[in-house]
Amino acid sequence: MSPTATNTNAAQDDGGPSPLSLVLSYPNLTSPSTIASLRRAMVGLGFFYLSDSPLESERDRLFALTRRFFSSNHTSPEEKRSIEQEKSRHFRGWSGLGLEHTQDKPDNREQIDLGIESPAFPQGLQPHYLNLYGPNQFPASIPELRDAVLSYMEKAEEVTVHLTKAIEMALGVEEGRLGDCLGLEGKEEGFEKIKALAQRSTPPTDAELEDALPRFLPYERMKLVKYGSEGNPQGVGAHRDGGWITLLATDQQPGLQVEDVAGQWIDVPYKPGCILVNFGQQLERVSSGLIRAATHRVHIYPSPDGRVSLPYFSMPSLRAVIDPIPRGEMSAEALQEEESRDAEKRMGGRKTVVPEGDLHGSATEEFGHTAWRSLIRSHPNTFQRWYGKVGA
Ligand SMILES: O=C(O)CCC(=O)C(=O)O
Ligand SMILES: [Fe+2]
């Protein structure tokens, strides 16, 4: 354990006082008692374990292929470079140790960045966030990886939709109030329209663009991550995820830590049969701050193999404007649960190393602009290569 972290023993404790003791069962997600636990996680640390989700049947295959990719016995430096992220104007592909930055410091991890697989808009269009759609880059020597990633993402999308419904219930807002932000309904039709534009030789008119990027077009990202086995202790620096809901599958090696309200780092242990769920800043914003986006980081503990993790980030549609739901529209149960923060208020509020709401958009801003700011901050080299001359 790091000298600054507290070991919570969460794995042995499924209902006690530990802030990390919440284990929610996916098959029972919408039962009244699970919704009550979800509310606790929403106003508490913003982190919980989810057991028996459809991702359990996918994760072993994806972990094995991810390890194979990162093994120096399998993948040569040339092959990694052949899919490097800087080659993709969609910010997809491999980046080496130290290339991603959090809070302006390099992270000691290498990764493949992935996103929803889709056709790309023609180059040079505005707004820049249109470039976030596009194809992924997969390594030629592991042809199975493509299918493993895409079917993992499909299941993850299903989990996100179900979790979003449960959160609507926990807040007491009408069905679809949050789900509509995800834009999943227009997926197939929207991608067909992008493809048609991409195949044409003339640039699209504003009206055609507007038609191709309807309000309901989804966006999501994921990473296959391998942390350094020694050296720089910042695996990934303290941050709050910028999206909607993050589903995180990890191996058994320690490193993940979450910040409690007093600003103390708590180790988040691996728990068999579970993935971790944490909320992103767009859910925090849409819930007027009732839901908390957890601050977390990964600390590097020296190990022979290096830790591997698979974070999946669901996001609002790039066109969604995240409009905060007034407290008056939420249920009495949700507001009552929030009163558990009274003690925190008496302490003078939450102590945190990351500015509150650092990736909240404005009242009129489409989420795409926020997503763009977040990516160009984390991947300055890719940004510089493709967009440096034209600015953000
Ligand atoms: O690897 C992990 O356990 C966490 C990764 C993470 O927080 C992120 O990539 O946003
Ligand atoms: Fe994260």
Short mmCIF file of C-alpha atoms and ligand atoms in Angstrom, two decimals:
data_model
loop_
_atom_site.label_atom_id
_atom_site.label_comp_id
_atom_site.label_asym_id
_atom_site.label_seq_id
_atom_site.Cartn_x
_atom_site.Cartn_y
_atom_site.Cartn_z
CA MET A 1 0.00 0.00 0.00
CA SER A 2 1.20 3.52 -0.60
CA PRO A 3 2.09 5.53 2.48
CA THR A 4 -0.77 7.94 1.71
CA ALA A 5 -3.47 5.32 1.17
CA THR A 6 -5.81 3.64 3.63
CA ASN A 7 -6.64 -0.01 3.04
CA THR A 8 -10.40 -0.37 3.30
CA ASN A 9 -10.70 -4.17 3.14
CA ALA A 10 -13.74 -3.59 0.98
CA ALA A 11 -13.60 -7.13 -0.39
CA GLN A 12 -14.71 -8.60 2.92
CA ASP A 13 -17.36 -6.03 3.68
CA ASP A 14 -20.53 -5.79 1.68
CA GLY A 15 -22.61 -3.40 3.75
CA GLY A 16 -20.51 -1.83 6.46
CA PRO A 17 -19.33 1.68 6.92
CA SER A 18 -16.51 1.57 4.36
CA PRO A 19 -17.14 4.04 1.58
CA LEU A 20 -16.11 1.34 -0.88
CA SER A 21 -18.36 -1.37 0.47
CA LEU A 22 -21.07 -1.03 -2.13
CA VAL A 23 -21.53 -4.10 -4.32
CA LEU A 24 -24.55 -3.82 -6.58
CA SER A 25 -25.93 -6.84 -8.39
CA TYR A 26 -26.52 -6.25 -12.09
CA PRO A 27 -29.39 -8.76 -12.36
CA ASN A 28 -31.16 -7.02 -9.45
CA LEU A 29 -30.24 -3.50 -10.42
CA THR A 30 -33.76 -2.09 -10.44
CA SER A 31 -34.91 -3.72 -7.18
CA PRO A 32 -35.79 -1.18 -4.45
CA SER A 33 -32.89 -2.20 -2.21
CA THR A 34 -30.33 -1.98 -5.04
CA ILE A 35 -31.68 1.43 -6.07
CA ALA A 36 -31.22 2.55 -2.45
CA SER A 37 -27.57 1.38 -2.57
CA LEU A 38 -27.09 3.12 -5.89
CA ARG A 39 -28.29 6.37 -4.31
CA ARG A 40 -25.66 5.96 -1.59
CA ALA A 41 -22.96 5.52 -4.22
CA MET A 42 -24.24 8.52 -6.17
CA VAL A 43 -23.99 10.97 -3.28
CA GLY A 44 -21.02 9.24 -1.65
CA LEU A 45 -17.70 8.42 -3.25
CA GLY A 46 -19.12 8.01 -6.75
CA PHE A 47 -17.58 4.54 -7.03
CA PHE A 48 -19.10 1.08 -6.60
CA TYR A 49 -18.65 -2.56 -7.60
CA LEU A 50 -21.09 -4.13 -10.05
CA SER A 51 -21.37 -7.91 -9.90
CA ASP A 52 -22.58 -10.39 -12.55
CA SER A 53 -22.78 -7.92 -15.42
CA PRO A 54 -22.73 -9.13 -19.06
CA LEU A 55 -19.10 -7.97 -19.21
CA GLU A 56 -17.99 -10.94 -17.11
CA SER A 57 -18.29 -13.22 -20.15
CA GLU A 58 -16.17 -10.88 -22.29
CA ARG A 59 -13.40 -9.70 -20.04
CA ASP A 60 -11.10 -12.75 -19.93
CA ARG A 61 -10.74 -12.87 -23.71
CA LEU A 62 -10.03 -9.15 -23.90
CA PHE A 63 -7.53 -9.25 -21.01
CA ALA A 64 -5.65 -12.14 -22.66
CA LEU A 65 -5.42 -10.35 -26.03
CA THR A 66 -4.46 -7.07 -24.34
CA ARG A 67 -1.62 -8.80 -22.46
CA ARG A 68 -0.51 -10.40 -25.70
CA PHE A 69 -0.37 -7.03 -27.43
CA PHE A 70 1.68 -5.46 -24.65
CA SER A 71 4.08 -8.39 -24.34
CA SER A 72 7.45 -7.60 -25.87
CA ASN A 73 7.69 -11.26 -26.94
CA HIS A 74 4.70 -10.77 -29.16
CA THR A 75 4.58 -7.21 -30.43
CA SER A 76 7.59 -5.45 -31.86
CA PRO A 77 8.13 -1.71 -31.33
CA GLU A 78 7.61 -1.31 -35.11
CA GLU A 79 4.20 -2.92 -34.97
CA LYS A 80 3.15 -0.71 -32.07
CA ARG A 81 4.32 2.33 -34.00
CA SER A 82 2.38 1.20 -37.05
CA ILE A 83 -0.85 1.94 -35.14
CA GLU A 84 0.35 4.89 -33.08
CA GLN A 85 -2.27 7.33 -31.97
CA GLU A 86 -0.56 10.30 -33.55
CA LYS A 87 -1.39 8.82 -36.96
CA SER A 88 -5.11 9.12 -36.28
CA ARG A 89 -6.97 12.41 -36.44
CA HIS A 90 -9.63 10.61 -34.35
CA PHE A 91 -7.26 10.14 -31.39
CA ARG A 92 -7.35 6.33 -31.78
CA GLY A 93 -4.43 3.96 -31.51
CA TRP A 94 -1.36 3.10 -29.44
CA SER A 95 0.58 5.61 -27.39
CA GLY A 96 3.78 4.76 -25.56
CA LEU A 97 4.75 5.29 -21.92
CA GLY A 98 4.60 8.91 -20.84
CA LEU A 99 2.76 10.26 -23.88
CA GLU A 100 -0.60 10.83 -22.22
CA HIS A 101 -0.69 13.67 -19.71
CA THR A 102 -2.84 14.28 -16.65
CA GLN A 103 -2.57 17.59 -14.85
CA ASP A 104 0.30 18.44 -17.22
CA LYS A 105 2.43 15.51 -16.01
CA PRO A 106 3.21 12.37 -18.05
CA ASP A 107 1.38 9.17 -17.09
CA ASN A 108 3.43 6.01 -16.67
CA ARG A 109 1.26 3.82 -18.92
CA GLU A 110 0.95 2.76 -22.51
CA GLN A 111 -2.39 2.15 -24.13
CA ILE A 112 -4.54 1.63 -27.16
CA ASP A 113 -7.24 4.32 -27.37
CA LEU A 114 -10.46 3.16 -28.98
CA GLY A 115 -13.86 4.62 -29.70
CA ILE A 116 -17.19 3.77 -31.18
CA GLU A 117 -16.35 2.21 -34.57
CA SER A 118 -17.83 4.45 -37.24
CA PRO A 119 -17.15 6.07 -40.59
CA ALA A 120 -15.24 9.36 -40.45
CA PHE A 121 -16.49 12.76 -41.51
CA PRO A 122 -14.42 14.33 -44.29
CA GLN A 123 -11.38 16.18 -42.99
CA GLY A 124 -11.34 19.90 -42.30
CA LEU A 125 -14.93 20.35 -41.15
CA GLN A 126 -16.07 22.41 -38.20
CA PRO A 127 -16.70 21.95 -35.35
CA HIS A 128 -13.48 20.05 -34.64
CA TYR A 129 -15.31 17.51 -32.54
CA LEU A 130 -16.66 15.90 -35.73
CA ASN A 131 -13.20 14.34 -35.95
CA LEU A 132 -13.95 12.27 -32.86
CA TYR A 133 -15.93 9.89 -35.08
CA GLY A 134 -13.89 7.49 -37.15
CA PRO A 135 -12.31 4.05 -37.38
CA ASN A 136 -10.10 2.42 -34.76
CA GLN A 137 -6.57 1.16 -35.38
CA PHE A 138 -5.99 -2.50 -34.52
CA PRO A 139 -2.68 -4.43 -34.63
CA ALA A 140 -2.33 -6.68 -37.68
CA SER A 141 -0.74 -9.52 -35.67
CA ILE A 142 -3.79 -9.98 -33.40
CA PRO A 143 -6.74 -10.13 -35.78
CA GLU A 144 -9.07 -11.38 -33.01
CA LEU A 145 -8.62 -8.16 -31.07
CA ARG A 146 -11.04 -6.23 -33.24
CA ASP A 147 -13.92 -8.58 -32.58
CA ALA A 148 -13.08 -8.86 -28.86
CA VAL A 149 -13.07 -5.07 -28.48
CA LEU A 150 -16.21 -4.45 -30.48
CA SER A 151 -18.22 -7.09 -28.69
CA TYR A 152 -16.93 -5.85 -25.31
CA MET A 153 -18.05 -2.35 -26.25
CA GLU A 154 -21.45 -3.59 -27.33
CA LYS A 155 -22.01 -5.28 -23.96
CA ALA A 156 -20.66 -2.23 -22.16
CA GLU A 157 -23.17 -0.06 -24.01
CA GLU A 158 -25.97 -2.38 -22.84
CA VAL A 159 -24.72 -2.12 -19.23
CA THR A 160 -24.59 1.66 -19.48
CA VAL A 161 -28.16 1.89 -20.74
CA HIS A 162 -29.40 -0.28 -17.90
CA LEU A 163 -27.39 1.67 -15.32
CA THR A 164 -28.74 4.94 -16.73
CA LYS A 165 -32.30 3.67 -16.24
CA ALA A 166 -31.46 2.71 -12.67
CA ILE A 167 -30.02 6.17 -12.04
CA GLU A 168 -33.23 7.74 -13.39
CA MET A 169 -35.11 5.63 -10.82
CA ALA A 170 -32.69 6.57 -8.04
CA LEU A 171 -33.14 10.27 -8.80
CA GLY A 172 -36.89 9.90 -9.27
CA VAL A 173 -36.93 11.51 -12.72
CA GLU A 174 -39.00 10.25 -15.65
CA GLU A 175 -37.70 7.46 -17.87
CA GLY A 176 -35.63 8.82 -20.75
CA ARG A 177 -34.68 12.06 -18.96
CA LEU A 178 -31.07 10.84 -18.78
CA GLY A 179 -31.16 8.06 -21.38
CA ASP A 180 -31.96 10.56 -24.15
CA CYS A 181 -28.59 12.22 -23.59
CA LEU A 182 -26.84 9.07 -24.85
CA GLY A 183 -28.24 9.34 -28.36
CA LEU A 184 -28.26 5.60 -29.01
CA GLU A 185 -31.48 5.56 -30.97
CA GLY A 186 -30.04 7.16 -34.09
CA LYS A 187 -26.93 5.01 -34.28
CA GLU A 188 -27.34 2.99 -37.49
CA GLU A 189 -29.04 5.71 -39.51
CA GLY A 190 -26.57 8.37 -38.37
CA PHE A 191 -23.53 6.29 -39.29
CA GLU A 192 -25.00 5.54 -42.74
CA LYS A 193 -25.31 9.26 -43.35
CA ILE A 194 -21.72 9.91 -42.31
CA LYS A 195 -20.60 7.16 -44.69
CA ALA A 196 -22.50 8.71 -47.58
CA LEU A 197 -20.85 12.08 -46.90
CA ALA A 198 -17.41 10.50 -46.67
CA GLN A 199 -17.81 8.80 -50.05
CA ARG A 200 -18.71 12.02 -51.87
CA SER A 201 -16.14 14.20 -53.57
CA THR A 202 -17.80 17.53 -52.69
CA PRO A 203 -17.84 18.90 -49.14
CA PRO A 204 -21.16 18.76 -47.30
CA THR A 205 -23.31 21.84 -46.97
CA ASP A 206 -24.23 23.06 -43.48
CA ALA A 207 -27.72 21.60 -43.90
CA GLU A 208 -26.32 18.18 -44.86
CA LEU A 209 -24.02 18.25 -41.87
CA GLU A 210 -26.87 19.15 -39.59
CA ASP A 211 -28.83 16.23 -41.01
CA ALA A 212 -25.93 13.77 -40.66
CA LEU A 213 -25.25 14.68 -37.07
CA PRO A 214 -28.70 14.52 -35.53
CA ARG A 215 -29.19 15.04 -31.83
CA PHE A 216 -29.31 11.27 -31.40
CA LEU A 217 -25.94 9.91 -32.44
CA PRO A 218 -23.92 8.11 -29.78
CA TYR A 219 -20.29 8.46 -28.78
CA GLU A 220 -18.20 6.28 -26.47
CA ARG A 221 -14.54 5.48 -25.87
CA MET A 222 -12.41 2.78 -24.29
CA LYS A 223 -8.76 2.06 -23.57
CA LEU A 224 -6.63 -1.05 -23.27
CA VAL A 225 -4.07 0.01 -20.69
CA LYS A 226 -0.75 -1.37 -19.50
CA TYR A 227 0.95 0.48 -16.64
CA GLY A 228 4.69 0.78 -16.22
CA SER A 229 6.25 -1.76 -13.85
CA GLU A 230 8.51 0.79 -12.10
CA GLY A 231 9.74 4.37 -12.24
CA ASN A 232 7.42 7.39 -12.39
CA PRO A 233 4.79 6.68 -9.68
CA GLN A 234 2.04 8.47 -11.64
CA GLY A 235 0.26 5.66 -13.49
CA VAL A 236 -2.51 8.08 -14.26
CA GLY A 237 -2.68 11.34 -12.33
CA ALA A 238 -5.63 12.46 -10.19
CA HIS A 239 -8.66 13.20 -12.36
CA ARG A 240 -12.41 12.95 -12.65
CA ASP A 241 -13.61 11.16 -15.77
CA GLY A 242 -15.08 13.62 -18.21
CA GLY A 243 -17.96 11.49 -19.50
CA TRP A 244 -21.11 9.79 -18.26
CA ILE A 245 -20.44 6.39 -16.62
CA THR A 246 -17.10 4.56 -16.60
CA LEU A 247 -17.01 0.75 -16.44
CA LEU A 248 -13.60 -0.38 -15.29
CA ALA A 249 -12.28 -3.94 -15.42
CA THR A 250 -8.87 -4.39 -13.78
CA ASP A 251 -6.50 -7.24 -13.12
CA GLN A 252 -5.58 -8.20 -9.56
CA GLN A 253 -2.65 -5.84 -9.15
CA PRO A 254 -3.11 -2.89 -6.80
CA GLY A 255 -2.77 0.72 -7.86
CA LEU A 256 -6.21 2.24 -8.28
CA GLN A 257 -7.07 4.80 -5.59
CA VAL A 258 -10.07 7.02 -4.98
CA GLU A 259 -10.05 10.28 -3.07
CA ASP A 260 -12.44 10.49 -0.12
CA VAL A 261 -14.16 13.71 0.96
CA ALA A 262 -11.30 14.53 3.33
CA GLY A 263 -8.81 14.34 0.45
CA GLN A 264 -7.32 10.98 1.59
CA TRP A 265 -6.45 8.36 -1.01
CA ILE A 266 -8.16 5.00 -0.50
CA ASP A 267 -6.99 1.84 -2.27
CA VAL A 268 -9.64 0.23 -4.46
CA PRO A 269 -9.01 -3.51 -4.37
CA TYR A 270 -9.80 -5.97 -7.15
CA LYS A 271 -12.97 -7.94 -6.50
CA PRO A 272 -13.63 -11.19 -8.38
CA GLY A 273 -16.79 -11.29 -10.50
CA CYS A 274 -17.16 -7.52 -10.44
CA ILE A 275 -16.32 -4.51 -12.51
CA LEU A 276 -15.98 -1.06 -10.98
CA VAL A 277 -18.35 1.70 -11.90
CA ASN A 278 -17.69 5.39 -11.44
CA PHE A 279 -19.59 8.45 -12.51
CA GLY A 280 -18.27 11.07 -14.89
CA GLN A 281 -18.58 14.82 -14.84
CA GLN A 282 -21.52 14.95 -17.27
CA LEU A 283 -23.68 12.96 -14.85
CA GLU A 284 -22.49 15.24 -12.08
CA ARG A 285 -23.59 18.24 -14.11
CA VAL A 286 -26.95 16.86 -15.28
CA SER A 287 -27.81 15.96 -11.67
CA SER A 288 -26.91 19.46 -10.44
CA GLY A 289 -24.06 17.98 -8.43
CA LEU A 290 -26.15 15.38 -6.57
CA ILE A 291 -24.21 12.62 -8.32
CA ARG A 292 -20.53 12.81 -7.63
CA ALA A 293 -17.81 12.24 -10.20
CA ALA A 294 -15.13 10.45 -8.21
CA THR A 295 -11.57 11.74 -8.18
CA HIS A 296 -9.21 8.83 -8.72
CA ARG A 297 -5.72 7.96 -9.87
CA VAL A 298 -3.44 4.98 -10.39
CA HIS A 299 -0.29 4.73 -8.30
CA ILE A 300 2.51 2.54 -9.66
CA TYR A 301 3.58 -0.22 -7.29
CA PRO A 302 6.66 -1.90 -8.78
CA SER A 303 5.74 -5.32 -10.20
CA PRO A 304 7.29 -7.75 -12.68
CA ASP A 305 4.41 -7.56 -15.20
CA GLY A 306 2.82 -4.13 -14.93
CA ARG A 307 -0.87 -3.70 -14.20
CA VAL A 308 -3.47 -4.04 -16.98
CA SER A 309 -6.90 -2.42 -17.02
CA LEU A 310 -9.79 -1.95 -19.44
CA PRO A 311 -11.66 1.31 -18.82
CA TYR A 312 -14.78 1.93 -20.93
CA PHE A 313 -16.17 5.45 -20.95
CA SER A 314 -19.78 5.97 -21.91
CA MET A 315 -20.42 9.53 -23.03
CA PRO A 316 -23.36 11.72 -23.89
CA SER A 317 -24.05 12.22 -27.57
CA LEU A 318 -21.61 14.81 -28.90
CA ARG A 319 -24.61 16.96 -29.75
CA ALA A 320 -26.22 16.79 -26.32
CA VAL A 321 -26.36 19.94 -24.26
CA ILE A 322 -26.15 18.86 -20.64
CA ASP A 323 -28.93 20.69 -18.92
CA PRO A 324 -28.90 20.40 -15.09
CA ILE A 325 -32.07 18.89 -13.59
CA PRO A 326 -33.37 21.19 -10.84
CA ARG A 327 -33.40 19.66 -7.34
CA GLY A 328 -37.18 20.25 -7.21
CA GLU A 329 -37.71 17.60 -9.90
CA MET A 330 -35.89 14.91 -7.92
CA SER A 331 -37.51 12.53 -5.45
CA ALA A 332 -37.58 13.06 -1.67
CA GLU A 333 -35.48 9.88 -1.28
CA ALA A 334 -32.72 11.27 -3.49
CA LEU A 335 -32.66 14.61 -1.68
CA GLN A 336 -32.71 12.88 1.69
CA GLU A 337 -29.73 10.76 0.73
CA GLU A 338 -27.87 13.90 -0.16
CA GLU A 339 -28.24 15.05 3.44
CA SER A 340 -25.61 12.48 4.33
CA ARG A 341 -23.24 15.16 3.09
CA ASP A 342 -24.05 17.39 6.05
CA ALA A 343 -21.01 16.18 7.96
CA GLU A 344 -18.89 17.03 4.96
CA LYS A 345 -20.39 20.52 4.83
CA ARG A 346 -19.53 21.05 8.49
CA MET A 347 -15.94 20.12 7.63
CA GLY A 348 -15.92 23.01 5.16
CA GLY A 349 -16.74 20.91 2.07
CA ARG A 350 -14.99 18.29 0.05
CA LYS A 351 -11.20 18.46 -0.03
CA THR A 352 -9.91 17.62 -3.47
CA VAL A 353 -6.84 18.04 -5.65
CA VAL A 354 -8.83 18.35 -8.91
CA PRO A 355 -10.94 21.47 -9.49
CA GLU A 356 -14.68 20.73 -9.12
CA GLY A 357 -16.47 20.56 -12.46
CA ASP A 358 -13.33 21.07 -14.50
CA LEU A 359 -15.01 19.45 -17.51
CA HIS A 360 -18.50 20.85 -17.10
CA GLY A 361 -19.70 22.62 -20.23
CA SER A 362 -21.70 25.84 -20.36
CA ALA A 363 -25.50 26.09 -20.53
CA THR A 364 -25.47 26.18 -24.34
CA GLU A 365 -22.39 24.15 -25.19
CA GLU A 366 -22.75 20.82 -26.98
CA PHE A 367 -20.91 18.04 -25.18
CA GLY A 368 -18.69 17.52 -28.25
CA HIS A 369 -16.80 20.71 -27.44
CA THR A 370 -16.17 19.51 -23.89
CA ALA A 371 -15.04 16.09 -25.13
CA TRP A 372 -12.68 17.77 -27.58
CA ARG A 373 -11.09 19.96 -24.87
CA SER A 374 -10.56 16.94 -22.68
CA LEU A 375 -8.85 14.88 -25.42
CA ILE A 376 -6.56 17.60 -26.69
CA ARG A 377 -5.46 18.27 -23.13
CA SER A 378 -4.55 14.58 -22.60
CA HIS A 379 -2.95 14.02 -26.02
CA PRO A 380 -1.09 17.23 -26.92
CA ASN A 381 1.12 15.50 -29.53
CA THR A 382 -1.76 14.13 -31.58
CA PHE A 383 -3.47 17.49 -31.38
CA GLN A 384 -0.33 19.31 -32.48
CA ARG A 385 0.21 17.02 -35.42
CA TRP A 386 -3.29 17.33 -36.90
CA TYR A 387 -4.67 20.58 -35.59
CA GLY A 388 -1.74 22.61 -34.25
CA LYS A 389 -1.87 25.16 -37.06
CA VAL A 390 -5.60 25.71 -37.01
CA GLY A 391 -5.99 26.01 -33.22
CA ALA A 392 -8.64 24.49 -30.97
O1 LIG B 1 -6.57 1.81 -14.81
C1 LIG B 1 -7.37 2.12 -13.93
O2 LIG B 1 -7.61 1.39 -12.97
C2 LIG B 1 -8.05 3.45 -13.97
C3 LIG B 1 -7.91 4.17 -15.28
C4 LIG B 1 -8.58 5.50 -15.31
O3 LIG B 1 -9.00 6.03 -14.32
C5 LIG B 1 -8.78 6.19 -16.60
O4 LIG B 1 -8.16 5.80 -17.59
O5 LIG B 1 -9.56 7.17 -16.63
FE FE B 2 -10.45 7.55 -14.81
#
